[in-house]
mmCIF file with all atom_site columns, C-alpha atoms in Angstrom:
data_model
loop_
_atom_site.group_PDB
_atom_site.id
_atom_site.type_symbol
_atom_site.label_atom_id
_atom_site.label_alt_id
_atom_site.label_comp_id
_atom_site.label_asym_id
_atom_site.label_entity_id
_atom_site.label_seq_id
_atom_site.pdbx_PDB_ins_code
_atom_site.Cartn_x
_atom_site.Cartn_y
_atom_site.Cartn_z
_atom_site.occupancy
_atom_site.B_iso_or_equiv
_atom_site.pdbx_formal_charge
_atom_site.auth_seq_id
_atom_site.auth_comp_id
_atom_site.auth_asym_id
_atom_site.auth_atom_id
_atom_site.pdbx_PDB_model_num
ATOM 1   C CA . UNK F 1 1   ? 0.942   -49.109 -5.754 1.00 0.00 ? 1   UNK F CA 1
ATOM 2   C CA . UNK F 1 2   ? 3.484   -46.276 -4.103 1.00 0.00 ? 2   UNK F CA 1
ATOM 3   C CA . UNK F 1 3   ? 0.140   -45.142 -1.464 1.00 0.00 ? 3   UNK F CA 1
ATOM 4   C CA . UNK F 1 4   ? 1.482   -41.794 0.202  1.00 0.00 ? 4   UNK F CA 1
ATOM 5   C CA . UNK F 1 5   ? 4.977   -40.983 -0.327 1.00 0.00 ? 5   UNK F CA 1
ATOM 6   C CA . UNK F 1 6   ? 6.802   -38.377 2.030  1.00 0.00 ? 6   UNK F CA 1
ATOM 7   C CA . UNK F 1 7   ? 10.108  -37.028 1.505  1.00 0.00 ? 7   UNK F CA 1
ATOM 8   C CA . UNK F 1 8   ? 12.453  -36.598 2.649  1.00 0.00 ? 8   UNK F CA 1
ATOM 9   C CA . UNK F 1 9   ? 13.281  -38.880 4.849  1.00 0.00 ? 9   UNK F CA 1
ATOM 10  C CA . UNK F 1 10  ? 15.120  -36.761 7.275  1.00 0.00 ? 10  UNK F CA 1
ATOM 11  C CA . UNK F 1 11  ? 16.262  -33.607 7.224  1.00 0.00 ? 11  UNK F CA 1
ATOM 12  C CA . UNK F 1 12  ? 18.465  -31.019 9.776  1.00 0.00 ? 12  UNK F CA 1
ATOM 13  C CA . UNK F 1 13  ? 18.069  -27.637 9.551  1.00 0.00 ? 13  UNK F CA 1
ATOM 14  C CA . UNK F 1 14  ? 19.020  -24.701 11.410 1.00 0.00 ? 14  UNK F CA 1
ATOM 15  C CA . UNK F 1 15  ? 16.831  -22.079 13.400 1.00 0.00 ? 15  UNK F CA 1
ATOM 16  C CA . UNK F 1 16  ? 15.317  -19.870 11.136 1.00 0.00 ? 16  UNK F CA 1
ATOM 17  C CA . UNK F 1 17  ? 15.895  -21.468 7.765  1.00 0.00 ? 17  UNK F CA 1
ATOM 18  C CA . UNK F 1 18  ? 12.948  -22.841 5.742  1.00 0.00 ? 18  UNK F CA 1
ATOM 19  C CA . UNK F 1 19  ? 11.894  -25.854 3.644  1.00 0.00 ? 19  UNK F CA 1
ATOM 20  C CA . UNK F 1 20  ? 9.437   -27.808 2.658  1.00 0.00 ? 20  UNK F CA 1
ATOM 21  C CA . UNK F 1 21  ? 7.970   -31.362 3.461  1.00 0.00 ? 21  UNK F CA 1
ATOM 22  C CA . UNK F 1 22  ? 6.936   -33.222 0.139  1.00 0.00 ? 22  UNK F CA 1
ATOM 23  C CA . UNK F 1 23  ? 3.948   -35.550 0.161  1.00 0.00 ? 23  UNK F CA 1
ATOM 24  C CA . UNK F 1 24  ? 1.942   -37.190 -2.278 1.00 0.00 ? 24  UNK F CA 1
ATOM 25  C CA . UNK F 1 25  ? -0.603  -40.004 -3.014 1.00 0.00 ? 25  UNK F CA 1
ATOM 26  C CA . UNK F 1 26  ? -1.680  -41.801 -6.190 1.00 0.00 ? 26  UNK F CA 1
ATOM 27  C CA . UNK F 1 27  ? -4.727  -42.675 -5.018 1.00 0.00 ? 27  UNK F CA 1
ATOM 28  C CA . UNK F 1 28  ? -6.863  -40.259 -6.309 1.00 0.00 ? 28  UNK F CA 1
ATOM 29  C CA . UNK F 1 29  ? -7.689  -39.364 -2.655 1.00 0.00 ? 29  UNK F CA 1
ATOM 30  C CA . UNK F 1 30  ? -9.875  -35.836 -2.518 1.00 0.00 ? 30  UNK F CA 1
ATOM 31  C CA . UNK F 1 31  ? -9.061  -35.232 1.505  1.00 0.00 ? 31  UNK F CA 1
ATOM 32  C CA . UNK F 1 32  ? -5.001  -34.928 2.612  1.00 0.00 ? 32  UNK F CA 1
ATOM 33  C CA . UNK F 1 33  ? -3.672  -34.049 5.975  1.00 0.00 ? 33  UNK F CA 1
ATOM 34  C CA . UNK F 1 34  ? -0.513  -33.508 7.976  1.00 0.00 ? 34  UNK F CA 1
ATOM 35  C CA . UNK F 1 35  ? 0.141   -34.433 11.594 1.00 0.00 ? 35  UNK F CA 1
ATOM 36  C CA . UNK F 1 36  ? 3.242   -33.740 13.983 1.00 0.00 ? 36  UNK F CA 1
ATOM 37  C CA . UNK F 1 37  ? 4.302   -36.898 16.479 1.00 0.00 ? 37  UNK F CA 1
ATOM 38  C CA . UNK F 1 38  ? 6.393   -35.617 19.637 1.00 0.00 ? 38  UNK F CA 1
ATOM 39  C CA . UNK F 1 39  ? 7.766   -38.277 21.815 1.00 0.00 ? 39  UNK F CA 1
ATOM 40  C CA . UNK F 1 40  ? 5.063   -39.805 24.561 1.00 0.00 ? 40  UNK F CA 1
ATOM 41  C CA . UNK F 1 41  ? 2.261   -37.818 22.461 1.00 0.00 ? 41  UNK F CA 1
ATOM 42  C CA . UNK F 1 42  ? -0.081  -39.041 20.107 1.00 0.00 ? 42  UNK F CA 1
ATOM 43  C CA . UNK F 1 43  ? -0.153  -37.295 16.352 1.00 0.00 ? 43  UNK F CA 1
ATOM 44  C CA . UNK F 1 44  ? -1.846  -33.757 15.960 1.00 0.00 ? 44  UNK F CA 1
ATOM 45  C CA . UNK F 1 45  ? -2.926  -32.436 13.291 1.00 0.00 ? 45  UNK F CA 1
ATOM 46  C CA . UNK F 1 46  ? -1.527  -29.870 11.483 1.00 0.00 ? 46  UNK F CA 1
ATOM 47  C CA . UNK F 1 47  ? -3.508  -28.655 8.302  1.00 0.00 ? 47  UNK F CA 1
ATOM 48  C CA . UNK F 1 48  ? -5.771  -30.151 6.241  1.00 0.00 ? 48  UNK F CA 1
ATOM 49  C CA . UNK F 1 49  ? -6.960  -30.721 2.746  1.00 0.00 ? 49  UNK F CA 1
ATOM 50  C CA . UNK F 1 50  ? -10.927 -31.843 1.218  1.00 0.00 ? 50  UNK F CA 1
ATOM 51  C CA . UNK F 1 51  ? -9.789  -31.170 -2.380 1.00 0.00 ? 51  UNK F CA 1
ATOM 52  C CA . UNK F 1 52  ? -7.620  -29.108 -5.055 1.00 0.00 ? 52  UNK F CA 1
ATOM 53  C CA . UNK F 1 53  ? -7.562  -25.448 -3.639 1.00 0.00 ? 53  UNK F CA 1
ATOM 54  C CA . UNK F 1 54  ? -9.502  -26.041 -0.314 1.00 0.00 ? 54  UNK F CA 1
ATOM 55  C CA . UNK F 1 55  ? -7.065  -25.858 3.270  1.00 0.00 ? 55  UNK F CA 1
ATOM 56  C CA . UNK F 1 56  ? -7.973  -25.871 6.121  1.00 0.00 ? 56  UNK F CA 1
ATOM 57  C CA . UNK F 1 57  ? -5.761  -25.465 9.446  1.00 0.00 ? 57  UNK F CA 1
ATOM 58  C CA . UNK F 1 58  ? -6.093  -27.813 12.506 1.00 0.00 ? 58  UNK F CA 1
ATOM 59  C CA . UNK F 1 59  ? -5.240  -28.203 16.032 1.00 0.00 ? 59  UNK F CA 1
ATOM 60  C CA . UNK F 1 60  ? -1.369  -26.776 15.800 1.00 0.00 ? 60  UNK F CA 1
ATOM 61  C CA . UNK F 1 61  ? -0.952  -24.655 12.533 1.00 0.00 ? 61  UNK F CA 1
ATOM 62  C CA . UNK F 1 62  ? 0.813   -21.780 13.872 1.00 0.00 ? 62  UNK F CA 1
ATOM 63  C CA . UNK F 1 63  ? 4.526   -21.899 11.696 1.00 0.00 ? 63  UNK F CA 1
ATOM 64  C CA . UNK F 1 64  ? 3.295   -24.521 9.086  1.00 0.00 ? 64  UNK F CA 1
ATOM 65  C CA . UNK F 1 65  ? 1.706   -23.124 5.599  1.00 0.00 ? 65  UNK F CA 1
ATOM 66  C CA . UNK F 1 66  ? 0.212   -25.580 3.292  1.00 0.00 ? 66  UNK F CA 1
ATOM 67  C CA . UNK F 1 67  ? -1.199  -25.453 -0.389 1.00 0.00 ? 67  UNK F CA 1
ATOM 68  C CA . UNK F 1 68  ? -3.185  -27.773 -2.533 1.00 0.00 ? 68  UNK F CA 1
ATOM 69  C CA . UNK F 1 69  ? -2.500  -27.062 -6.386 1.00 0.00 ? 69  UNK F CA 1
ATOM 70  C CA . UNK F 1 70  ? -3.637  -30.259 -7.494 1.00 0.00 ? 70  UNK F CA 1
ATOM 71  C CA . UNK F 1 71  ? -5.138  -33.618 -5.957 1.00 0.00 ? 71  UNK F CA 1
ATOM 72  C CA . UNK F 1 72  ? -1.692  -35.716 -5.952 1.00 0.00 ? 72  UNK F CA 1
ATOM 73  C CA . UNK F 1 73  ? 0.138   -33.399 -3.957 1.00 0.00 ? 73  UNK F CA 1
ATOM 74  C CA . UNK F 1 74  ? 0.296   -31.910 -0.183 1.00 0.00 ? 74  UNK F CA 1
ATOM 75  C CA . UNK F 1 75  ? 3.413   -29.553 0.575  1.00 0.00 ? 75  UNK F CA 1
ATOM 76  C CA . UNK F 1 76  ? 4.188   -28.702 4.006  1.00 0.00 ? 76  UNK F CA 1
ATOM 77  C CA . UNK F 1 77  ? 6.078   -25.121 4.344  1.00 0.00 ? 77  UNK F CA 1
ATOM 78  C CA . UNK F 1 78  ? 7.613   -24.358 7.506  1.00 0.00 ? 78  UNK F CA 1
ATOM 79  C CA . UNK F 1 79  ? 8.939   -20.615 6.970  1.00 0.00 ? 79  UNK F CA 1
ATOM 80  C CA . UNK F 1 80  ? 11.330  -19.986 10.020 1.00 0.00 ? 80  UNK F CA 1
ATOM 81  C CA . UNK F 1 81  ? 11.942  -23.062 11.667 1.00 0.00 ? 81  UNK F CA 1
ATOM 82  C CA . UNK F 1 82  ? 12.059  -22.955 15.432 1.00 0.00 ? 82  UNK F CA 1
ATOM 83  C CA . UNK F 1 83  ? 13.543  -25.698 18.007 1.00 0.00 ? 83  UNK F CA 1
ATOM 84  C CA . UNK F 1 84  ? 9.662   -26.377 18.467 1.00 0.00 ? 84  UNK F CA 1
ATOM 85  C CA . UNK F 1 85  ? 9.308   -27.667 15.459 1.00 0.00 ? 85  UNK F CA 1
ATOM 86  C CA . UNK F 1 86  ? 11.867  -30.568 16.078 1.00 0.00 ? 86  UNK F CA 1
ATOM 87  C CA . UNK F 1 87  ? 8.984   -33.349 15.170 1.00 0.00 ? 87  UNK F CA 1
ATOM 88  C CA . UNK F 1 88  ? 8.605   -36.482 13.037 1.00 0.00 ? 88  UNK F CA 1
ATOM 89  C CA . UNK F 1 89  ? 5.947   -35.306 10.470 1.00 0.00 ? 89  UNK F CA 1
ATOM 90  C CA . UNK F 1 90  ? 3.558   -37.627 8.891  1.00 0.00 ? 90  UNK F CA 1
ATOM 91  C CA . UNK F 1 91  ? 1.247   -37.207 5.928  1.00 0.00 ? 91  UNK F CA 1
ATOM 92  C CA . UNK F 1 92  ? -2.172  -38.906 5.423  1.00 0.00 ? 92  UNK F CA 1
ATOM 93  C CA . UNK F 1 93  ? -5.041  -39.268 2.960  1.00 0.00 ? 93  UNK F CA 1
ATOM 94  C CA . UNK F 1 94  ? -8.666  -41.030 2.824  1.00 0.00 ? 94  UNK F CA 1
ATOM 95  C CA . UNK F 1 95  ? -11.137 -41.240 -0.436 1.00 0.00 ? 95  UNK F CA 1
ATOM 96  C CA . UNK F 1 96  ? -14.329 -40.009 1.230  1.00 0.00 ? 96  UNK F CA 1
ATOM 97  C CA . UNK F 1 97  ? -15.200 -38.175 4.464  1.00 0.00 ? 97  UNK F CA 1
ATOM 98  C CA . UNK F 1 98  ? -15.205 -41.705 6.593  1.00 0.00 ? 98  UNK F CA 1
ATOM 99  C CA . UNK F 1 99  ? -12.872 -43.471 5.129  1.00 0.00 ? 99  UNK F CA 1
ATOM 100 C CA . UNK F 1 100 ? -10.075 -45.213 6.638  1.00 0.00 ? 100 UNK F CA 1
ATOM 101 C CA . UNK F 1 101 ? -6.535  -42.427 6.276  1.00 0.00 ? 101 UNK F CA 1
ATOM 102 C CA . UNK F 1 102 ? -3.337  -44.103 4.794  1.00 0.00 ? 102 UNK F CA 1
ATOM 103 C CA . UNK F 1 103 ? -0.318  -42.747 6.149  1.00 0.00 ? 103 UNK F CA 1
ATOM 104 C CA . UNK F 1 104 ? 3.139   -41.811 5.028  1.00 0.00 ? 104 UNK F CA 1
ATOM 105 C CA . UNK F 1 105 ? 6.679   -43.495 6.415  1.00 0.00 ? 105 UNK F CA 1
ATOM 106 C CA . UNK F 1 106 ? 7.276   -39.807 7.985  1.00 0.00 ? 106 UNK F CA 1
ATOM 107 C CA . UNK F 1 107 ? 9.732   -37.562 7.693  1.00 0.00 ? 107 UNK F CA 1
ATOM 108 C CA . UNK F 1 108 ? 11.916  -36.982 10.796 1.00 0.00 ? 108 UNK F CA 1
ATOM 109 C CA . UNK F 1 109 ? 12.892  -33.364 11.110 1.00 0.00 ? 109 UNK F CA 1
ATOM 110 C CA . UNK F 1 110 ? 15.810  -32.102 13.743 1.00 0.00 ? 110 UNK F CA 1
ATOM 111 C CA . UNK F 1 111 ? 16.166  -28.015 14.373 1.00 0.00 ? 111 UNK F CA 1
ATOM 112 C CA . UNK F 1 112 ? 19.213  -27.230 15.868 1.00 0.00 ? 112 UNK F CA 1
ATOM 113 C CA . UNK W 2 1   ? -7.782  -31.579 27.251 1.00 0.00 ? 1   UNK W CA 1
ATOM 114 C CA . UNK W 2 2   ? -7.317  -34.720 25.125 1.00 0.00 ? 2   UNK W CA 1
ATOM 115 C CA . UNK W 2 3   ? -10.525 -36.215 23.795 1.00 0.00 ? 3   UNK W CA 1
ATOM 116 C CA . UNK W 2 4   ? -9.514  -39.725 24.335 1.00 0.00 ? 4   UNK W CA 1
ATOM 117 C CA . UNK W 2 5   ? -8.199  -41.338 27.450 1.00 0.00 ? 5   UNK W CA 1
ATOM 118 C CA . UNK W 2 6   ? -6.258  -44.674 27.170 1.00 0.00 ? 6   UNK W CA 1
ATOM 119 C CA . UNK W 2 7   ? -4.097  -46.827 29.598 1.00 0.00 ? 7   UNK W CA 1
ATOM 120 C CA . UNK W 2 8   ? -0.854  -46.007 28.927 1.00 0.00 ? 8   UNK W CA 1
ATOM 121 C CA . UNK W 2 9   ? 0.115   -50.086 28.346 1.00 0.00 ? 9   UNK W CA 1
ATOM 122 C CA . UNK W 2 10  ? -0.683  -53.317 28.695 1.00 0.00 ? 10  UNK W CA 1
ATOM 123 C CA . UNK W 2 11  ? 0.047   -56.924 28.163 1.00 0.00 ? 11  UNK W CA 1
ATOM 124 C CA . UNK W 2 12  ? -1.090  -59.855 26.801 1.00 0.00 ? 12  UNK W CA 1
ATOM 125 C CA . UNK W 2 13  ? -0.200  -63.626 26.151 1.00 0.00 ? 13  UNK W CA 1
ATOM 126 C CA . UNK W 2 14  ? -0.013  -65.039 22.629 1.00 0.00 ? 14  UNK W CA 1
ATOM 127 C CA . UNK W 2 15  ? -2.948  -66.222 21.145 1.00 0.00 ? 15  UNK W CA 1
ATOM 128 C CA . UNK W 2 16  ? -5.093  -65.059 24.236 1.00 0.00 ? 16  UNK W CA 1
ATOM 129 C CA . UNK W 2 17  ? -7.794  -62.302 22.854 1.00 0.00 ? 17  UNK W CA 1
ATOM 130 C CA . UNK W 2 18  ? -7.067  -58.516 24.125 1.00 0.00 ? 18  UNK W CA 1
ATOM 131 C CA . UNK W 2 19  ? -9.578  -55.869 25.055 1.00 0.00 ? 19  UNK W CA 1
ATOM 132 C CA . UNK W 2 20  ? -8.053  -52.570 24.861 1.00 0.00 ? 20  UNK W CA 1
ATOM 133 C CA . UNK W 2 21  ? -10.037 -49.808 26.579 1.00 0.00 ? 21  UNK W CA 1
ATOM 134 C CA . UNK W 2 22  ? -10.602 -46.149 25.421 1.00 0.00 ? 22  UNK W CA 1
ATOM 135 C CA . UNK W 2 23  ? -12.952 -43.365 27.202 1.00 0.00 ? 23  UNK W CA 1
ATOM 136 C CA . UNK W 2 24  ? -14.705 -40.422 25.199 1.00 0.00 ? 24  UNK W CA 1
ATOM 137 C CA . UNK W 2 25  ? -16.791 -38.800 27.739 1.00 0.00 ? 25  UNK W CA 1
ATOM 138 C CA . UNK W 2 26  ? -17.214 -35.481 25.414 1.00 0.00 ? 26  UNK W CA 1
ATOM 139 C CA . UNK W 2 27  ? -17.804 -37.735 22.114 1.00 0.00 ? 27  UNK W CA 1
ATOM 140 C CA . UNK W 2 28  ? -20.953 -35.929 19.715 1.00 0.00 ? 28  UNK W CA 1
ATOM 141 C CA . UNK W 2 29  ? -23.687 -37.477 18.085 1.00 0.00 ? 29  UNK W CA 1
ATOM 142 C CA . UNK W 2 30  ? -21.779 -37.434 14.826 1.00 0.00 ? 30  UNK W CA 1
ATOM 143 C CA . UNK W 2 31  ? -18.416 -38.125 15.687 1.00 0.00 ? 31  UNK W CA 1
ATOM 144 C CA . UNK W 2 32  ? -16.586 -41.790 14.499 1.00 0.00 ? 32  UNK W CA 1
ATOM 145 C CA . UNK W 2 33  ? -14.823 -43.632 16.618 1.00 0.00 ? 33  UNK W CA 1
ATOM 146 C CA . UNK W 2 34  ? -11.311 -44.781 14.608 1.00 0.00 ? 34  UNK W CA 1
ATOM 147 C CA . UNK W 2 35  ? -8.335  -47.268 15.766 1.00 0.00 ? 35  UNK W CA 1
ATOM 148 C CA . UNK W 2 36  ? -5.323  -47.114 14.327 1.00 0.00 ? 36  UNK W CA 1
ATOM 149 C CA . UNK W 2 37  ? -1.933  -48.916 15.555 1.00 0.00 ? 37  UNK W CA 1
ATOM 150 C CA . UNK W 2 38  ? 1.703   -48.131 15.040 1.00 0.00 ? 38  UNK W CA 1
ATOM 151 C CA . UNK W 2 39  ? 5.153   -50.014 14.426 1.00 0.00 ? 39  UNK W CA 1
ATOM 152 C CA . UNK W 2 40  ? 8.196   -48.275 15.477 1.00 0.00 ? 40  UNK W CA 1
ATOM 153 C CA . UNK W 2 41  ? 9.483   -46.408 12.861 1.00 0.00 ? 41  UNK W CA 1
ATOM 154 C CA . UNK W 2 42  ? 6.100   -46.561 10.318 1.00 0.00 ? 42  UNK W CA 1
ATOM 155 C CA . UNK W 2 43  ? 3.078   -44.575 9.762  1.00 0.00 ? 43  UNK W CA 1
ATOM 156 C CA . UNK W 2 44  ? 0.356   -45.717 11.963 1.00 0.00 ? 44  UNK W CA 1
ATOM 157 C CA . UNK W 2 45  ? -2.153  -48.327 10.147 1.00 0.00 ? 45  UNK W CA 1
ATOM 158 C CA . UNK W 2 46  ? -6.222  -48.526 9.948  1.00 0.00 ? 46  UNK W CA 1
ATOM 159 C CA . UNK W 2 47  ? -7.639  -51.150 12.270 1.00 0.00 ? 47  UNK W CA 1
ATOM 160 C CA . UNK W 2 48  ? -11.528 -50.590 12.204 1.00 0.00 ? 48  UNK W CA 1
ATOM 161 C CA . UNK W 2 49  ? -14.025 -47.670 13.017 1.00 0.00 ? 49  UNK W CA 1
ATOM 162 C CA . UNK W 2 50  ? -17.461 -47.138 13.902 1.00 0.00 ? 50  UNK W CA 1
ATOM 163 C CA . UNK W 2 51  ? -20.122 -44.935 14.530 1.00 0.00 ? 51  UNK W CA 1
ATOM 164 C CA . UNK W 2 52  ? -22.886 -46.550 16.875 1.00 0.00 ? 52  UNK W CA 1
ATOM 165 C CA . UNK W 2 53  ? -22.667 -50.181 16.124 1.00 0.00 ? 53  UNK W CA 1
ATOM 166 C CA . UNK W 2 54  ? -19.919 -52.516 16.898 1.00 0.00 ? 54  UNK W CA 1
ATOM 167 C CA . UNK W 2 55  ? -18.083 -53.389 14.116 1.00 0.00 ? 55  UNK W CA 1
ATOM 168 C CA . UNK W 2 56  ? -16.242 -56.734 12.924 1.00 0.00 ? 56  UNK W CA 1
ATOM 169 C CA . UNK W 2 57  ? -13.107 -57.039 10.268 1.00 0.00 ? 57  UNK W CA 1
ATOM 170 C CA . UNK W 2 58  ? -10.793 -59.276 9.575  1.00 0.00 ? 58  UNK W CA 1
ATOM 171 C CA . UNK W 2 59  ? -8.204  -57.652 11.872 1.00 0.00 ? 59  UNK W CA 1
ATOM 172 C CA . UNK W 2 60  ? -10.943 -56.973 15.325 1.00 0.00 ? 60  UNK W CA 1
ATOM 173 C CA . UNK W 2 61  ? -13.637 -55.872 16.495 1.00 0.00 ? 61  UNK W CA 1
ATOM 174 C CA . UNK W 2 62  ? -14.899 -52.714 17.858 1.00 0.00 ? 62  UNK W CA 1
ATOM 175 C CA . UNK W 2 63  ? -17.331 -52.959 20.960 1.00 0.00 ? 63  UNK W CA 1
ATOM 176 C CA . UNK W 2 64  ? -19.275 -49.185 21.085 1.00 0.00 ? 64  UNK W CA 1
ATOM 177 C CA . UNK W 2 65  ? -20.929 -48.729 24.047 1.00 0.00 ? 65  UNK W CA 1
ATOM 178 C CA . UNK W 2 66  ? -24.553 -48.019 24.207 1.00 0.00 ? 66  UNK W CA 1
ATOM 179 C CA . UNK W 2 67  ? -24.135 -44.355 25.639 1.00 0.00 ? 67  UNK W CA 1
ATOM 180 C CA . UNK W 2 68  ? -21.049 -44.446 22.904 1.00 0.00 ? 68  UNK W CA 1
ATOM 181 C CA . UNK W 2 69  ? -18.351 -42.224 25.803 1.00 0.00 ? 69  UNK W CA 1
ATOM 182 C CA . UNK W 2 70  ? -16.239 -45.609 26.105 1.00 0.00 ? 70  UNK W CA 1
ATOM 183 C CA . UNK W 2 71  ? -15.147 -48.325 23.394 1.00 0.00 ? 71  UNK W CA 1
ATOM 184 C CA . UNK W 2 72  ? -13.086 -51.721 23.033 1.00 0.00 ? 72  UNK W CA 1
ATOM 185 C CA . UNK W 2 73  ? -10.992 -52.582 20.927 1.00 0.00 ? 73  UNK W CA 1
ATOM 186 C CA . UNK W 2 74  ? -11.022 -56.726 20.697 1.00 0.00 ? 74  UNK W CA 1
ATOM 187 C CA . UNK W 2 75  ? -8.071  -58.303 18.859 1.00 0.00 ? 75  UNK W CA 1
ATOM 188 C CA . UNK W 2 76  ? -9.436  -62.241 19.323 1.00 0.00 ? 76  UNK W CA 1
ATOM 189 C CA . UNK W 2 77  ? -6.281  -63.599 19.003 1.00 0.00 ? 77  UNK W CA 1
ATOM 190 C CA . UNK W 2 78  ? -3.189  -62.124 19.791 1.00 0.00 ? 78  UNK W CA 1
ATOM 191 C CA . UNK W 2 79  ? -0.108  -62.716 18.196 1.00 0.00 ? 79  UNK W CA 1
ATOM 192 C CA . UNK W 2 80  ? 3.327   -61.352 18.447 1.00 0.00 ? 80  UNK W CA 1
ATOM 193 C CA . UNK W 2 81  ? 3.256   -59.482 15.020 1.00 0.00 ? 81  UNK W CA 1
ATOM 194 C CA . UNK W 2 82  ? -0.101  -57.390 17.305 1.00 0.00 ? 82  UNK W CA 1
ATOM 195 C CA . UNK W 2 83  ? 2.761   -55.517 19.400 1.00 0.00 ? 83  UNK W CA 1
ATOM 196 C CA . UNK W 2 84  ? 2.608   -52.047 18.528 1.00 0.00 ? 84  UNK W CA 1
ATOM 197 C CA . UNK W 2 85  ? 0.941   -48.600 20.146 1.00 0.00 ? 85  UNK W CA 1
ATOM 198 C CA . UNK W 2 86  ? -3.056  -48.556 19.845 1.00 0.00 ? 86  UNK W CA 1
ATOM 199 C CA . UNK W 2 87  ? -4.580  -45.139 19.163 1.00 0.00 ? 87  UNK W CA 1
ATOM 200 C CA . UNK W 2 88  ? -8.300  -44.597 19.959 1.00 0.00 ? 88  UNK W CA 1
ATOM 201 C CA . UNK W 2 89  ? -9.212  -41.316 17.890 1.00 0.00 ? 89  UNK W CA 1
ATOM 202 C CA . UNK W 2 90  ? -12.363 -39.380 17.703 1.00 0.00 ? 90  UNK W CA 1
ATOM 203 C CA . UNK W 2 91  ? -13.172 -38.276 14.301 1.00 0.00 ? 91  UNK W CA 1
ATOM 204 C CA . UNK W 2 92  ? -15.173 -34.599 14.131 1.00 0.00 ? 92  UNK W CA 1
ATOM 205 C CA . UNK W 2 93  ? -15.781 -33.266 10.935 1.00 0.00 ? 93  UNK W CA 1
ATOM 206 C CA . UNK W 2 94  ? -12.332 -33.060 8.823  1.00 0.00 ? 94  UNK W CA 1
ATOM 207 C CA . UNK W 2 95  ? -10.519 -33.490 11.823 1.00 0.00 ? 95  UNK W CA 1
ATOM 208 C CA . UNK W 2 96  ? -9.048  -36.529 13.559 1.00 0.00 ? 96  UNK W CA 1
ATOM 209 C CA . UNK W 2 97  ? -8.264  -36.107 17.431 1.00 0.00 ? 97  UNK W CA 1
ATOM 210 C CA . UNK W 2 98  ? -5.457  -39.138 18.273 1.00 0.00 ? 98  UNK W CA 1
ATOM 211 C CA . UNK W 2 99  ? -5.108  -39.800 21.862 1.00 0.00 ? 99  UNK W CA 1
ATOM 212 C CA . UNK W 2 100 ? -1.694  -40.901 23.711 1.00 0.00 ? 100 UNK W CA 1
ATOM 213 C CA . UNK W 2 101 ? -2.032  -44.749 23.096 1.00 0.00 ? 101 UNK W CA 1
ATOM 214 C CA . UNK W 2 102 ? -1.868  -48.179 24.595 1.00 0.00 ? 102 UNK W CA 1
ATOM 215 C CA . UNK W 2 103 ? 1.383   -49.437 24.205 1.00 0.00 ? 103 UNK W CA 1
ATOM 216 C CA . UNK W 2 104 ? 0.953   -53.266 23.613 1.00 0.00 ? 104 UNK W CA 1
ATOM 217 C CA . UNK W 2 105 ? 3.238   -55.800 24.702 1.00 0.00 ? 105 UNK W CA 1
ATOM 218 C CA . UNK W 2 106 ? 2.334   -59.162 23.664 1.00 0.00 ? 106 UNK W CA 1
ATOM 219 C CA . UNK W 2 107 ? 4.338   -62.295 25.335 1.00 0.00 ? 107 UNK W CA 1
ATOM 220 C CA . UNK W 2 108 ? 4.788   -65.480 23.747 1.00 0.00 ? 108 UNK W CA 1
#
């Protein structure tokens, strides 16, 4: 059972180019979300998902887009990467509204 | 303003139990109190939540107090594999709130 796979792994990109952050879950899981870790902080969340078609943004959307074609998968589109956004990024989903999230390995991003 | 307040770390002998500590003065009537701890390098990993009640798994327990602004988290044993950071998050609606963490050290 794969659980919630992110990739990539790392990535370096320059300021201003764009790219996206894969993640998906073969759980069947109806709510996804995406959080950023910066050193010494705890995670904050990014945008969020309760089902195919429904987003929803969260405490630090501003430069992030999201979309939720179907249940398995959660993109992550940052359009014009800034410095800023220098983060380790990790993905998350839960079956119902309380239960527990499983999380991604992350995906470490570097803007230069 | 964060929504959780933790100590920053803390230590504790092998096998000894641990009471880890988080404040949530502004916490609503519906909002769940989660734990969660993370390994370097890894996602972080479900430990137990609760609403009013204090909760037992197989992993700890989760002391809620009665006025539910403060909670424990209890590992009963502690072993070295228990090192890791310990979030205390507050969950509103859709969205989870993670505080800073309580950076475990555990000492054999």
């Amino acid at each position: 059972n794969a659980g919630v796979t992110q990739t990539p792994k790392f990535q370096v990109l320059k300021t201003g180019q764009s790219m996206t952050l894969q993640c998906a879950q073969d759980m069947n899981h109806e709510y996804m979300s995406w959080y950023r870790q910066d050193p010494g902080m705890g995670l904050r969340l990014i945008h969020y998902s309760v089902g195919a078609g429904i987003t929803d943004q969260g405490e630090v959307p501003n430069g992030y887009n999201v979309s939720r074609s179907t249940t398995e998968d959660f993109p992550l589109r940052l359009l014009s990467a800034a410095p800023s956004q220098t983060s380790v990024y990790f993905c998350a989903s839960s079956a119902q509204r309380n239960s527990p999230l499983h999380f991604g390995n992350g995906t470490r991003l570097t803007v230069t | 303003d964060a929504k959780t307040t933790q100590p920053n770390s803390m230590e504790s002998n092998e096998e000894e139990p641990v009471h880890l500590p988080c404040n949530h003065s502004t916490i609503s009537g519906t909002d769940y109190i989660h734990w969660y701890r993370q390994l370097p390098s890894q996602g972080p990993e479900y430990v137990i939540h609760g609403l009013t009640s204090n909760v037992n798994n197989r992993m700890a327990s989760l002391a809620i107090a009665e006025d539910r602004k403060s909670s424990t988290l209890i590992l009963h044993r502690a072993t070295l594999r228990d090192a890791a950071v310990y979030y205390c998050i507050l969950r509103t609606g859709n969205q989870f709130y993670f505080g800073t963490g309580t950076s475990l050290t555990v000492i054999p």
